[in-house]
Amino acid sequence: MLQNNLTLVLSKLNKVKKTNGQYQACCPAHDDKVASLSITQDATGKVLLYCHAGCETEDILQRLGLEYKDLFPNEGNGNK
């Protein structure tokens, strides 16, 4: 199911709101007072993170306790 990795990421974020087919949340990599992190999922199931304040994806994942592999759907073949 493509939704699993998106659900995992969203479950670790604060102040998540869904708008226009994407999600907004507070970025965990900086002192975020407004929801500056955009979270979307592409057609392949990959979760895309974009901090409008400029935080790097690696820093966001580290604060969430996740790894890059957690952004990709598990296809069961060991490929990333």
PDB file of C-alpha atoms in Angstrom:
ATOM      1  CA  MET A   1       0.000   0.000   0.000  1.00  0.00           C
ATOM      2  CA  LEU A   2       1.489   3.316  -1.080  1.00  0.00           C
ATOM      3  CA  GLN A   3       0.038   5.209   1.869  1.00  0.00           C
ATOM      4  CA  ASN A   4       2.135   3.445   4.552  1.00  0.00           C
ATOM      5  CA  ASN A   5       5.284   5.560   4.282  1.00  0.00           C
ATOM      6  CA  LEU A   6       3.230   8.766   4.123  1.00  0.00           C
ATOM      7  CA  THR A   7       1.310   7.710   7.230  1.00  0.00           C
ATOM      8  CA  LEU A   8       4.593   7.002   9.034  1.00  0.00           C
ATOM      9  CA  VAL A   9       6.020  10.446   8.238  1.00  0.00           C
ATOM     10  CA  LEU A  10       2.796  12.288   9.111  1.00  0.00           C
ATOM     11  CA  SER A  11       2.486  10.435  12.422  1.00  0.00           C
ATOM     12  CA  LYS A  12       5.784  11.956  13.581  1.00  0.00           C
ATOM     13  CA  LEU A  13       4.925  15.579  12.736  1.00  0.00           C
ATOM     14  CA  ASN A  14       3.093  18.303  14.667  1.00  0.00           C
ATOM     15  CA  LYS A  15       0.190  20.493  13.541  1.00  0.00           C
ATOM     16  CA  VAL A  16      -0.479  18.497  10.366  1.00  0.00           C
ATOM     17  CA  LYS A  17      -3.102  19.976   8.039  1.00  0.00           C
ATOM     18  CA  LYS A  18      -4.271  18.663   4.682  1.00  0.00           C
ATOM     19  CA  THR A  19      -4.825  21.260   1.972  1.00  0.00           C
ATOM     20  CA  ASN A  20      -5.184  20.842  -1.780  1.00  0.00           C
ATOM     21  CA  GLY A  21      -3.932  17.252  -1.864  1.00  0.00           C
ATOM     22  CA  GLN A  22      -0.829  17.917   0.201  1.00  0.00           C
ATOM     23  CA  TYR A  23       0.008  18.311   3.855  1.00  0.00           C
ATOM     24  CA  GLN A  24       1.535  21.147   5.860  1.00  0.00           C
ATOM     25  CA  ALA A  25       3.192  20.681   9.252  1.00  0.00           C
ATOM     26  CA  CYS A  26       5.662  22.330  11.586  1.00  0.00           C
ATOM     27  CA  CYS A  27       9.221  21.545  10.543  1.00  0.00           C
ATOM     28  CA  PRO A  28      11.043  19.643  13.306  1.00  0.00           C
ATOM     29  CA  ALA A  29      14.464  20.863  12.131  1.00  0.00           C
ATOM     30  CA  HIS A  30      13.953  24.462  13.277  1.00  0.00           C
ATOM     31  CA  ASP A  31      11.886  26.418  15.798  1.00  0.00           C
ATOM     32  CA  ASP A  32       8.780  26.504  13.624  1.00  0.00           C
ATOM     33  CA  LYS A  33       5.838  28.586  14.817  1.00  0.00           C
ATOM     34  CA  VAL A  34       3.910  28.182  11.553  1.00  0.00           C
ATOM     35  CA  ALA A  35       3.570  25.112   9.371  1.00  0.00           C
ATOM     36  CA  SER A  36       6.456  25.624   6.938  1.00  0.00           C
ATOM     37  CA  LEU A  37       7.003  21.991   5.961  1.00  0.00           C
ATOM     38  CA  SER A  38       5.181  20.712   2.867  1.00  0.00           C
ATOM     39  CA  ILE A  39       4.636  16.972   2.573  1.00  0.00           C
ATOM     40  CA  THR A  40       3.408  15.329  -0.622  1.00  0.00           C
ATOM     41  CA  GLN A  41       3.473  11.893  -2.184  1.00  0.00           C
ATOM     42  CA  ASP A  42       4.272  11.342  -5.849  1.00  0.00           C
ATOM     43  CA  ALA A  43       2.682   8.754  -8.152  1.00  0.00           C
ATOM     44  CA  THR A  44       5.319   6.143  -7.267  1.00  0.00           C
ATOM     45  CA  GLY A  45       4.602   6.482  -3.545  1.00  0.00           C
ATOM     46  CA  LYS A  46       7.730   8.466  -2.661  1.00  0.00           C
ATOM     47  CA  VAL A  47       7.167  10.995   0.132  1.00  0.00           C
ATOM     48  CA  LEU A  48       8.504  14.443  -0.692  1.00  0.00           C
ATOM     49  CA  LEU A  49       9.477  16.901   2.055  1.00  0.00           C
ATOM     50  CA  TYR A  50      10.099  20.601   1.477  1.00  0.00           C
ATOM     51  CA  CYS A  51      10.813  23.125   4.224  1.00  0.00           C
ATOM     52  CA  HIS A  52       9.976  26.647   3.080  1.00  0.00           C
ATOM     53  CA  ALA A  53      12.480  27.976   5.651  1.00  0.00           C
ATOM     54  CA  GLY A  54      15.299  26.078   3.913  1.00  0.00           C
ATOM     55  CA  CYS A  55      15.958  23.089   6.174  1.00  0.00           C
ATOM     56  CA  GLU A  56      17.643  20.109   4.539  1.00  0.00           C
ATOM     57  CA  THR A  57      15.718  16.831   4.192  1.00  0.00           C
ATOM     58  CA  GLU A  58      18.491  15.008   6.046  1.00  0.00           C
ATOM     59  CA  ASP A  59      18.050  17.289   9.087  1.00  0.00           C
ATOM     60  CA  ILE A  60      14.267  16.847   9.036  1.00  0.00           C
ATOM     61  CA  LEU A  61      14.584  13.049   8.873  1.00  0.00           C
ATOM     62  CA  GLN A  62      17.140  13.003  11.694  1.00  0.00           C
ATOM     63  CA  ARG A  63      14.811  14.979  13.976  1.00  0.00           C
ATOM     64  CA  LEU A  64      11.958  12.594  13.143  1.00  0.00           C
ATOM     65  CA  GLY A  65      14.090   9.512  13.779  1.00  0.00           C
ATOM     66  CA  LEU A  66      13.674   8.405  10.158  1.00  0.00           C
ATOM     67  CA  GLU A  67      15.984   7.571   7.263  1.00  0.00           C
ATOM     68  CA  TYR A  68      15.812   8.296   3.539  1.00  0.00           C
ATOM     69  CA  LYS A  69      14.566   4.747   2.933  1.00  0.00           C
ATOM     70  CA  ASP A  70      11.461   5.611   4.960  1.00  0.00           C
ATOM     71  CA  LEU A  71      10.414   8.042   2.218  1.00  0.00           C
ATOM     72  CA  PHE A  72      10.173   5.294  -0.376  1.00  0.00           C
ATOM     73  CA  PRO A  73       7.518   2.593  -0.697  1.00  0.00           C
ATOM     74  CA  ASN A  74       8.605  -0.928   0.157  1.00  0.00           C
ATOM     75  CA  GLU A  75       8.392  -2.848  -3.094  1.00  0.00           C
ATOM     76  CA  GLY A  76       9.473  -6.093  -1.507  1.00  0.00           C
ATOM     77  CA  ASN A  77      12.448  -6.625  -3.815  1.00  0.00           C
ATOM     78  CA  GLY A  78      15.187  -5.044  -1.701  1.00  0.00           C
ATOM     79  CA  ASN A  79      15.743  -2.192  -4.140  1.00  0.00           C
ATOM     80  CA  LYS A  80      15.678   1.396  -2.966  1.00  0.00           C
TER      81      LYS A  80
END
